[in-house]
Tab-separated table of C-alpha atoms and ligand atoms in Angstrom:
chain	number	residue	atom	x	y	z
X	1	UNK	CA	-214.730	129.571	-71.730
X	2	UNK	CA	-211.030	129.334	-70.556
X	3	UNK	CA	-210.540	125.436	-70.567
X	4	UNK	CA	-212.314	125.696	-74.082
X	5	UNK	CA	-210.171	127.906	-75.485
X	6	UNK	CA	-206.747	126.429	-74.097
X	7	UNK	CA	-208.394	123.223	-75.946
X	8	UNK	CA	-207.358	125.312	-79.289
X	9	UNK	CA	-204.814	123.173	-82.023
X	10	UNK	CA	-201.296	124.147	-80.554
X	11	UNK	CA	-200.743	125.627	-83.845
X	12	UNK	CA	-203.532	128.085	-83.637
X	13	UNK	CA	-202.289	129.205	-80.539
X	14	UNK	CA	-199.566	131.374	-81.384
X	15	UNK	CA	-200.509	132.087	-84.722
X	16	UNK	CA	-201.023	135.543	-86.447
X	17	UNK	CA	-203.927	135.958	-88.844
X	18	UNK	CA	-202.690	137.142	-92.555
X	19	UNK	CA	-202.620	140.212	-92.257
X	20	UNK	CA	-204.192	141.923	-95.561
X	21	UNK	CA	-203.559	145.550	-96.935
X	22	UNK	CA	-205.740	148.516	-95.179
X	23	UNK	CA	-209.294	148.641	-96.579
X	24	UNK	CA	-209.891	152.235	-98.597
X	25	UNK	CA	-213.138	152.395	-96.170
X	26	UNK	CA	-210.636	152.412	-93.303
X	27	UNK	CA	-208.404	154.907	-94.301
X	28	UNK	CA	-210.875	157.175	-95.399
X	29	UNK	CA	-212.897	156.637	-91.409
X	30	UNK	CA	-209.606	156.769	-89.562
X	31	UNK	CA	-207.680	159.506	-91.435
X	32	UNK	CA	-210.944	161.937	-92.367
X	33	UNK	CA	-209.095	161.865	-96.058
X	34	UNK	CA	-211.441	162.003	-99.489
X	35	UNK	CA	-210.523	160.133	-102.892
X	36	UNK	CA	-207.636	157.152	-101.465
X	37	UNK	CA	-205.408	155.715	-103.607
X	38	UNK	CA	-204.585	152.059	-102.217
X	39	UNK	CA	-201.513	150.289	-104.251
X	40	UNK	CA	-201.051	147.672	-101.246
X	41	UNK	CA	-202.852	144.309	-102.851
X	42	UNK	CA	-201.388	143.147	-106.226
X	43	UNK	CA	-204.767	144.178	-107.247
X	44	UNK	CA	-205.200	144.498	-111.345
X	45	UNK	CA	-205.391	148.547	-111.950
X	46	UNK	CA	-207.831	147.751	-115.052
X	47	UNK	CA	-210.262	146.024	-113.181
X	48	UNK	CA	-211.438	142.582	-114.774
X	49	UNK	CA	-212.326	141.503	-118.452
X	50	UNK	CA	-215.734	143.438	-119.351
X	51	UNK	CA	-216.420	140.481	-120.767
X	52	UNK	CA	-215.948	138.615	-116.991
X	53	UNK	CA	-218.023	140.805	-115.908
X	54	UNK	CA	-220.905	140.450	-118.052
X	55	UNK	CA	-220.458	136.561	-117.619
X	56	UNK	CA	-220.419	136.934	-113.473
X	57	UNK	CA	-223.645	139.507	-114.142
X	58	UNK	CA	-225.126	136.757	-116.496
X	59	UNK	CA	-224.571	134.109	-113.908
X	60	UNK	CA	-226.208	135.921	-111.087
X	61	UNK	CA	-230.124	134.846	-112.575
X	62	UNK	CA	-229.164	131.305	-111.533
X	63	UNK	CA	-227.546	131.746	-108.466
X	64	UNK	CA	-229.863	129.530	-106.760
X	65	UNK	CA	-228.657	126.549	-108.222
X	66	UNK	CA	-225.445	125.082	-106.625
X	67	UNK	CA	-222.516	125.769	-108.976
X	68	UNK	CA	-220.977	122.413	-110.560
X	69	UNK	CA	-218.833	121.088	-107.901
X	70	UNK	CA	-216.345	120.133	-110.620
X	71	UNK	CA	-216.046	123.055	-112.745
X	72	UNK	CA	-215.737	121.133	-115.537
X	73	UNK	CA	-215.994	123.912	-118.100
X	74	UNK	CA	-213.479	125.835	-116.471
X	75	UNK	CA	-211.096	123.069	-115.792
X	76	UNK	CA	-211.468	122.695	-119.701
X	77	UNK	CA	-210.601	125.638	-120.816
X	78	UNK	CA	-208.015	126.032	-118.159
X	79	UNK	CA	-205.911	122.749	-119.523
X	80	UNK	CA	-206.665	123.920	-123.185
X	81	UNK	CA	-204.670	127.334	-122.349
X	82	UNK	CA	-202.062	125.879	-120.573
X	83	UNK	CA	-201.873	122.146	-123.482
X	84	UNK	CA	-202.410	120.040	-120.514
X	85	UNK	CA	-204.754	117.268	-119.687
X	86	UNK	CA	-208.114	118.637	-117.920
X	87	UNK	CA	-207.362	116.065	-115.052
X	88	UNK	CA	-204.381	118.128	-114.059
X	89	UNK	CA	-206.197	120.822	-112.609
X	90	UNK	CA	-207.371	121.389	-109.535
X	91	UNK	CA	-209.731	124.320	-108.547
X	92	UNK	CA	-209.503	126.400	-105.434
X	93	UNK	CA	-211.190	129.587	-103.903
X	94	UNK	CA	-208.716	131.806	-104.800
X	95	UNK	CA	-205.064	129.718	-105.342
X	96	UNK	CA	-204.240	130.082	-101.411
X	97	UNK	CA	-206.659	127.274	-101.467
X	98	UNK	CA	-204.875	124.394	-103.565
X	99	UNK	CA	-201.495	125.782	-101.081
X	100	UNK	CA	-203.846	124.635	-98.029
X	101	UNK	CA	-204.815	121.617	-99.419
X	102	UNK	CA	-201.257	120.472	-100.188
X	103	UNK	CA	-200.441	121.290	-96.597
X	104	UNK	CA	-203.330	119.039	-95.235
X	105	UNK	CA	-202.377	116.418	-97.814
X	106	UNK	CA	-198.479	116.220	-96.916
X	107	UNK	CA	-197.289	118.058	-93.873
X	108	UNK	CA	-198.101	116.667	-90.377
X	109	UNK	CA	-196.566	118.133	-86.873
X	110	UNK	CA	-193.657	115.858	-87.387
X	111	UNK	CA	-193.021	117.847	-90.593
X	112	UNK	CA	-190.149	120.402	-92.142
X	113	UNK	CA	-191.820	122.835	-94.247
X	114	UNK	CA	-189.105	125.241	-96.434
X	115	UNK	CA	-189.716	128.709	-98.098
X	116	UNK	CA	-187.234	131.539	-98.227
X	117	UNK	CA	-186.967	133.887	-96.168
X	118	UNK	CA	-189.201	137.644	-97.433
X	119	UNK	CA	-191.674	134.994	-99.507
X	120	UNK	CA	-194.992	134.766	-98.968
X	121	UNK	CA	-196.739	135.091	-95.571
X	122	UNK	CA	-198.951	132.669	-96.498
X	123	UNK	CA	-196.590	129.792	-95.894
X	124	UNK	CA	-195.364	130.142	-92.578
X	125	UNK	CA	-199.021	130.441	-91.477
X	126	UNK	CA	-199.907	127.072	-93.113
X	127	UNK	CA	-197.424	125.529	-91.667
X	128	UNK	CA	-197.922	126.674	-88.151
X	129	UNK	CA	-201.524	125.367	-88.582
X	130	UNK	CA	-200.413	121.881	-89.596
X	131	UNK	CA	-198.234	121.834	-86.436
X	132	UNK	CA	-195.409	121.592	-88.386
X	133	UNK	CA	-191.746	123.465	-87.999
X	134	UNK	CA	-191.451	126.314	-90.909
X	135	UNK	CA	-187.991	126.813	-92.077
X	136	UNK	CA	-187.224	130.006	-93.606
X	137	UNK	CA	-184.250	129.440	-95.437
X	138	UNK	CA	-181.883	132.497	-96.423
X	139	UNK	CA	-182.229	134.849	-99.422
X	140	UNK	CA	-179.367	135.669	-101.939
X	141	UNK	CA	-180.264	139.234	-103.314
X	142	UNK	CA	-183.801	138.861	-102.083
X	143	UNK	CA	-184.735	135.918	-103.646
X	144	UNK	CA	-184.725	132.653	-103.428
X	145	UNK	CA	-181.688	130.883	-102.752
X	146	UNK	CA	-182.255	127.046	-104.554
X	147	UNK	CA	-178.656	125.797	-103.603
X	148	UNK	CA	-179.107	126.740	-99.981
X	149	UNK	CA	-183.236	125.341	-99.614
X	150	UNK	CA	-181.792	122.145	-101.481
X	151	UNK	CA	-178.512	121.956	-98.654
X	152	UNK	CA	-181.685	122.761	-95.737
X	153	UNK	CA	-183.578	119.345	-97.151
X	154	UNK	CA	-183.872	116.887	-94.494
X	155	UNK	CA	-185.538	113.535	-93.889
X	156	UNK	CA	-188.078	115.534	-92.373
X	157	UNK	CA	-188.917	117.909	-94.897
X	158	UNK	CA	-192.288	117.653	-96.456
X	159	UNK	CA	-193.420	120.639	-98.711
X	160	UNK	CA	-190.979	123.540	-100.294
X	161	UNK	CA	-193.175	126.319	-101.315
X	162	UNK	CA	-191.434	128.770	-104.005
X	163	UNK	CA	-192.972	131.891	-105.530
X	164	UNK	CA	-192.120	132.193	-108.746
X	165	UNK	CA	-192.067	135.499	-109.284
X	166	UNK	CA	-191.920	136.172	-104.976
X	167	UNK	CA	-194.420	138.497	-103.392
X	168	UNK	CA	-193.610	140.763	-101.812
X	169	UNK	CA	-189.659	140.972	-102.979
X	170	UNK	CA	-190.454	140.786	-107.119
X	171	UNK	CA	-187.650	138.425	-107.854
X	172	UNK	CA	-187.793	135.712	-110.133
X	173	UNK	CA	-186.244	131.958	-111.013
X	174	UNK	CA	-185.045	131.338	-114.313
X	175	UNK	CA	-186.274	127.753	-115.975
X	176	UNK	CA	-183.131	126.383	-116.128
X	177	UNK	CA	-181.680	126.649	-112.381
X	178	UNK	CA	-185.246	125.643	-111.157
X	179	UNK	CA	-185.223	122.509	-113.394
X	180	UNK	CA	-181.738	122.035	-111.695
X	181	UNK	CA	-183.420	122.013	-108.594
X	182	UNK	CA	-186.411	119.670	-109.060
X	183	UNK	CA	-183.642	116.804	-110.904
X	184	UNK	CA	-181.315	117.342	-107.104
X	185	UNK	CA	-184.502	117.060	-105.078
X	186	UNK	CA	-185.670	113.749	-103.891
X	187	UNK	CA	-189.088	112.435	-105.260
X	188	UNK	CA	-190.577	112.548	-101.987
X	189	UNK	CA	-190.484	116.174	-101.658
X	190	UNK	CA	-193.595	118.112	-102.107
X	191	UNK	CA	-192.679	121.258	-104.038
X	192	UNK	CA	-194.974	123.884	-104.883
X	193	UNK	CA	-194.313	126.997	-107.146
X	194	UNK	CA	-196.525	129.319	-106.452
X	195	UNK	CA	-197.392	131.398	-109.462
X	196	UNK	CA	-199.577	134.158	-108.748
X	197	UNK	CA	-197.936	136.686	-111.343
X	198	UNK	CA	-197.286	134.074	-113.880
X	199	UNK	CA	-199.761	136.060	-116.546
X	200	UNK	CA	-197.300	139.284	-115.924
X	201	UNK	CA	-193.745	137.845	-116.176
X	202	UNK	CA	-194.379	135.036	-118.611
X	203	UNK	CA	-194.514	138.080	-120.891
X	204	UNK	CA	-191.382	139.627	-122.945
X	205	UNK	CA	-192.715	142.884	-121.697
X	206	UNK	CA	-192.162	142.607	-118.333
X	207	UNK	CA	-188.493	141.642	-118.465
X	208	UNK	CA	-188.387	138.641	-116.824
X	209	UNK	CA	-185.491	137.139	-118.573
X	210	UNK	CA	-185.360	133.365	-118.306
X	211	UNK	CA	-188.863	133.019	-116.446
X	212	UNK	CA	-190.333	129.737	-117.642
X	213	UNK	CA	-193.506	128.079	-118.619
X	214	UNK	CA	-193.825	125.137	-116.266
X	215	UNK	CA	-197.092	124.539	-117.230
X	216	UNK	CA	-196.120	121.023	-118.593
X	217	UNK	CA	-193.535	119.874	-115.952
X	218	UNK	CA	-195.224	117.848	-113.600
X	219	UNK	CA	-195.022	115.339	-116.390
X	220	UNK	CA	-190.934	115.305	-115.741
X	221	UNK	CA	-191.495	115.751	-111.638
X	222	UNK	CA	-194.537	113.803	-110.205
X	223	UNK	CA	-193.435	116.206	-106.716
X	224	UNK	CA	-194.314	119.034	-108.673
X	225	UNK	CA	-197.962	121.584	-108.143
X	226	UNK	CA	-197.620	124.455	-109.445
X	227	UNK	CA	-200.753	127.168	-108.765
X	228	UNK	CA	-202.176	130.494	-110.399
X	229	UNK	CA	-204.955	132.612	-109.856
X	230	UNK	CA	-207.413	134.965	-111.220
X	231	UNK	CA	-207.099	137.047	-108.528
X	232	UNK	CA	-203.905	139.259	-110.354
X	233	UNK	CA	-203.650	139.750	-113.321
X	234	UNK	CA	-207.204	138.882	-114.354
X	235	UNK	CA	-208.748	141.187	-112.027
X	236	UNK	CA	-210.780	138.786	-110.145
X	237	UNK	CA	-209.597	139.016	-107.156
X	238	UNK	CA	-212.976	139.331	-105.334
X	239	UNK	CA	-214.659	136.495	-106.652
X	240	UNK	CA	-211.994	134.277	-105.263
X	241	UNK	CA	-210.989	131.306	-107.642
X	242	UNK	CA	-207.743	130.035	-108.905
X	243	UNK	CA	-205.933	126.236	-109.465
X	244	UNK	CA	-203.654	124.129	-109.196
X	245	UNK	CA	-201.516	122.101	-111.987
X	246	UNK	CA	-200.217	118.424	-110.749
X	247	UNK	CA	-200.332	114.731	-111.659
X	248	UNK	CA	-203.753	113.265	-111.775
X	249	UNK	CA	-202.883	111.630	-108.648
X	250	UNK	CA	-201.844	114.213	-106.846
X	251	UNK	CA	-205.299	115.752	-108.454
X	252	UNK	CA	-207.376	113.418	-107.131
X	253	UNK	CA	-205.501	113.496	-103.116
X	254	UNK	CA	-206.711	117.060	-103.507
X	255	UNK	CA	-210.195	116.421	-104.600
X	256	UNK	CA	-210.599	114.348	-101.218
X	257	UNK	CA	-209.835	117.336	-98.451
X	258	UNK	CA	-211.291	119.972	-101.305
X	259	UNK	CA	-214.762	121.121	-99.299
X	260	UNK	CA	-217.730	120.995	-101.740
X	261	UNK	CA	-218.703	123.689	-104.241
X	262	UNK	CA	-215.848	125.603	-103.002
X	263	UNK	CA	-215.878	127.807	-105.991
X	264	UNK	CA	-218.796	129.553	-106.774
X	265	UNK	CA	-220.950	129.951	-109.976
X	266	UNK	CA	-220.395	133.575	-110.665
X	267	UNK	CA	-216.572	133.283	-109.955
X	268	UNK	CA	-216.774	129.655	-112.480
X	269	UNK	CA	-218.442	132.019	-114.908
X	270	UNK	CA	-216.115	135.022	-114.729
X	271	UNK	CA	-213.354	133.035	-114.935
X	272	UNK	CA	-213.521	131.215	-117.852
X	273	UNK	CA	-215.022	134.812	-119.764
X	274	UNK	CA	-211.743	135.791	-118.321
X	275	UNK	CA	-209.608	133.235	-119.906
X	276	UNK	CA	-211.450	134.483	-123.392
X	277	UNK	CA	-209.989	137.938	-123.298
X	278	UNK	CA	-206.852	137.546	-124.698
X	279	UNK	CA	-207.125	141.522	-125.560
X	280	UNK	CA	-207.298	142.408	-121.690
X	281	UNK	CA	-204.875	140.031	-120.482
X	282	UNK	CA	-202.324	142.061	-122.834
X	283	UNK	CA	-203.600	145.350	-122.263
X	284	UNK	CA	-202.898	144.682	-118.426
X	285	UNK	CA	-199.503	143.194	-118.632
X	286	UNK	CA	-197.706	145.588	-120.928
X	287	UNK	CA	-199.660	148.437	-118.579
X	288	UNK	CA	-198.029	146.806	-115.792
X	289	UNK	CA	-194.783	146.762	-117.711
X	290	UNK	CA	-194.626	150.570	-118.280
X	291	UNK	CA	-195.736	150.855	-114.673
X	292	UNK	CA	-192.948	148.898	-113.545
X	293	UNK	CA	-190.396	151.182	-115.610
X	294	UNK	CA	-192.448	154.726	-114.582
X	295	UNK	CA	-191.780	153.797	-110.857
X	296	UNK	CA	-188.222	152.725	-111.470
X	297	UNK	CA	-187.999	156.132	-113.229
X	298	UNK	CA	-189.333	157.966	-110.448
X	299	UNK	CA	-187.463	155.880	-107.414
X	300	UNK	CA	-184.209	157.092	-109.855
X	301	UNK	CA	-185.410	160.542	-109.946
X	302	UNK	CA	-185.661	160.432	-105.855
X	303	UNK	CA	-182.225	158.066	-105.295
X	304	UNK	CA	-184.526	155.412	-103.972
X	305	UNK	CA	-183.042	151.657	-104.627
X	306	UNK	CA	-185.646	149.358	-105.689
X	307	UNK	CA	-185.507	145.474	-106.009
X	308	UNK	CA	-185.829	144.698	-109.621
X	309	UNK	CA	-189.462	142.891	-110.141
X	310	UNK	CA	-191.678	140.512	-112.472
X	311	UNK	CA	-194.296	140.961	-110.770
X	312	UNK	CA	-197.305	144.051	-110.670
X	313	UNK	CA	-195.449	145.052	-107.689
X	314	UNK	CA	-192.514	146.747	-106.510
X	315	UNK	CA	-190.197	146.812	-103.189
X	316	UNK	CA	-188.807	150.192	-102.762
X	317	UNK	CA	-185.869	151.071	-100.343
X	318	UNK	CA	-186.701	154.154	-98.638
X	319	UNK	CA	-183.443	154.589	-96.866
X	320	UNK	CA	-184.821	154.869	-93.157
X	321	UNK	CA	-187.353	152.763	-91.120
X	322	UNK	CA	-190.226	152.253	-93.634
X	323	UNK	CA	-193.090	152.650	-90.388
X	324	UNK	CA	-193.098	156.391	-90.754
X	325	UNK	CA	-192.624	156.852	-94.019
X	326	UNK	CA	-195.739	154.204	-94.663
X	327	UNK	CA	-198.005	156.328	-92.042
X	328	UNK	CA	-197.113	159.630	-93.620
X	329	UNK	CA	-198.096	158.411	-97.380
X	330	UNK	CA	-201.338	157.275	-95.280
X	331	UNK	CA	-201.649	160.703	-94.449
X	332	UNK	CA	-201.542	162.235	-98.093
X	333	UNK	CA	-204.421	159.567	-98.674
X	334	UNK	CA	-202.018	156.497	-100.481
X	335	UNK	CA	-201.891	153.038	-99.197
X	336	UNK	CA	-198.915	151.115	-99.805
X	337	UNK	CA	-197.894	148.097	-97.903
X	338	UNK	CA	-195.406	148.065	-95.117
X	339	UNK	CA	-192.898	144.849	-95.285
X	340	UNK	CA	-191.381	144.917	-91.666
X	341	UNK	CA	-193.240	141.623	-91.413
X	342	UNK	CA	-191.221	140.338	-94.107
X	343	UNK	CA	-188.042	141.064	-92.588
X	344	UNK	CA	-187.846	144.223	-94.679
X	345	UNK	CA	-188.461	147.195	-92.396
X	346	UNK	CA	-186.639	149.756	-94.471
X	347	UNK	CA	-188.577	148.813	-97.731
X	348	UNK	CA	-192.062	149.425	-98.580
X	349	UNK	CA	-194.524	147.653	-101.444
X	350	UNK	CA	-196.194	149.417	-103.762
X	351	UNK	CA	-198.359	148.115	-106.575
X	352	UNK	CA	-198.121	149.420	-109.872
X	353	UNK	CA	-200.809	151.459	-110.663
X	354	UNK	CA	-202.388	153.301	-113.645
X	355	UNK	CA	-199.653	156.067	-115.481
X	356	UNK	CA	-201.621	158.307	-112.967
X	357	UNK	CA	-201.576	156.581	-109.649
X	358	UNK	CA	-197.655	155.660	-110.014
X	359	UNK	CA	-197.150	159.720	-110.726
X	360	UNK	CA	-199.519	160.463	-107.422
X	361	UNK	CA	-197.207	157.621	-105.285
X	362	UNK	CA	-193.909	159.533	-106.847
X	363	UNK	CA	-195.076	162.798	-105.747
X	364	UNK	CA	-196.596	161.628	-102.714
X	365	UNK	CA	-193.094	159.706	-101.501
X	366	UNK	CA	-190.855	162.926	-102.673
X	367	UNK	CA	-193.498	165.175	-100.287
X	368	UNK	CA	-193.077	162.535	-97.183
X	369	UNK	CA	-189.079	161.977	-97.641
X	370	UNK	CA	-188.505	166.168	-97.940
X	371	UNK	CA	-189.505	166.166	-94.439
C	401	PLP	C1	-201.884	137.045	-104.225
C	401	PLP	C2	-201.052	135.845	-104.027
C	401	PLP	C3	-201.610	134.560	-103.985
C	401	PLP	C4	-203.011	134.181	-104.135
C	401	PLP	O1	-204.031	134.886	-103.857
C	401	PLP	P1	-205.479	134.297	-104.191
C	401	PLP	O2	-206.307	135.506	-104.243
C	401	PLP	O3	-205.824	133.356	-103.087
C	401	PLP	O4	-205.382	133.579	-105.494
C	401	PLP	C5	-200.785	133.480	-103.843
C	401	PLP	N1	-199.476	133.626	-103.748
C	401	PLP	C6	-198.890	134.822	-103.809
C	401	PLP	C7	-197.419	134.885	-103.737
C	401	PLP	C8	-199.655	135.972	-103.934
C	401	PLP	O5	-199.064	137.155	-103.950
């Protein structure tokens, strides 16, 4: 198989998969420990909408049937929420999709692809994939630096991918300095702002001062996609669907490398119950936003810096190489996620849990850092 394999896409060859939060299952095998509490995926404490769930269990009698390849009804009531046109949206399994698709769309190996440096892991690997040379551009406080990405724009440089708020540092753009950015940036610059956690700090509660709507600005930059998913805040995450926003022609580019039926009936169904339940959606963000302040509480109560965050999520500083720390809190049965890999080796991420989890992960960090 050796000539076979040294056939493999230069870009696959050095690449390292995405590499996800530790299953409960696994910790429980590996570490003989009962009851885990894993805060290490973004994952929504309160579960999803009952009333997703009741459309997903409603949609299982017809699973037979291929879903509609178009998800019209969702795409509806996707551009009603957002006061867009329905041909804006694109749908994707889970919104890592639409970021692959604008990556096969735009970025070849001749390309420049930007992101800041402690964003999303996702990016880099995309890019390696395509070939293309990833530029990870600086950070100013842990987030992203807009004057510096726009100075690191070259003739070469294909896609920008922001995350607006940024897993895994928290931080957020205002509106106005990211409008700034799109009116410096020339046309032919893909930009995508990635907006995972745009349910969470597109709400006063959260804190998020200056976080914009930019539901409605790809009329004003034609360069423009910007993605969500169901995945956070809508609980969803394991039915795997979420979109894109962009001009109908950048719509319709993505409609040609999008594989068939990629989202599936039950996650179609789900999601647009989802989109219904105004009542969850609010009981999970102002949840999250006494979450956010309990932790900061705690981290206080322990002298722990943390990284101010919009997100469900929070980067603690733990004031020593994170590795131990991380494998000791695996040890008292929590999973949080290690960000060495994001150039942060003496932080670690945790994800804001119910009141009672974010007490257990308080406790839990003030047994490990006694020791
Ligand atoms: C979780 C996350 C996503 C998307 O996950 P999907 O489940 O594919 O929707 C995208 N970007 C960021 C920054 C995330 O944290």
């Amino acid at each position: 198989m050796t000539e076979l394999l040294s056939r493999v896409n230069p870009g696959v060859r050095g690449l390292q998969p995405y590499q996800p939060g530790k299953p409960i299952d696994e910790l429980e095998r590996e570490y003989g420990v009962k009851d885990a509490l894993k805060l290490a995926s973004n994952e929504n404490p309160l579960g999803p909408s009952p009333l997703a769930l009741e459309a997903a269990r409603h949609a299982l009698g017809e699973v037979w049937l291929y879903p509609d390849g178009n998800g019209f009804r969702l795409k509806r009531k996707i551009a009603a929420r957002h006061g867009v046109p329905m041909e804006w949206i694109t749908l994707g399994s889970g919104s890592s999709e639409p970021l692959d698709f604008v990556v096969r769309l735009f970025v070849s190996p001749q390309s420049e692809v930007l992101f800041s440096a402690h964003s999303f892991a996702l990016y880099p690997i995309l890019t390696q994939m395509a070939g293309a040379r990833g530029i990870a551009v600086p950070a100013r406080s842990w987030g992203c630096d807009l004057e510096a990405m726009l100075a690191a724009v070259t003739e070469r440089t294909a896609v920008i991918f922001i995350a607006n708020p940024n897993n895994p540092t928290g931080t957020w753009l205002e509106g106005a300095s990211l409008e700034a950015f799109l009116r410096q940036l020339p046309e032919r610059v893909m930009v995508v702002i990635d907006e995972a956690y745009f349910e969470y700090a597109n709400h006063p509660a959260t804190g998020a001062e200056g976080y914009p709507d930019t539901s409605g600005w790809v009329a004003r930059y034609p360069n423009l996609v910007v993605t969500r998913t169901f995945s956070k805040c809508y609980g969803l995450a394991g039915l795997r669907v979420g979109y894109a926003i962009s001009r109908p022609e950048v719509a319709e580019l993505m409609n040609r490398v999008r594989p068939p039926f990629n989202v599936s009936s039950v996650a179609l169904a789900a999601a647009e119950a989802a989109l219904e339940d105004e009542e969850h959606r609010r009981r999970s963000v102002e949840s999250n936003a006494a979450g956010l302040e309990q932790l900061a509480a705690g981290f206080r109560r322990l002298g722990l810096e943390h990284i101010p965050s919009a997100g469900n999520f929070i980067c603690v500083e733990v004031g020593r190489d994170a590795a131990p720390v991380y494998e000791a809190l695996l040890r008292e049965g929590v999973i949080v996620r290690p960000v060495a890999n994001y150039g942060m080796p003496r932080h670690l991420r945790i994800t804001v849990g119910k009141p009672e989890h974010n007490d257990i992960i308080i406790s839990s960090l003030e047994k490990v850092l006694q020791r």
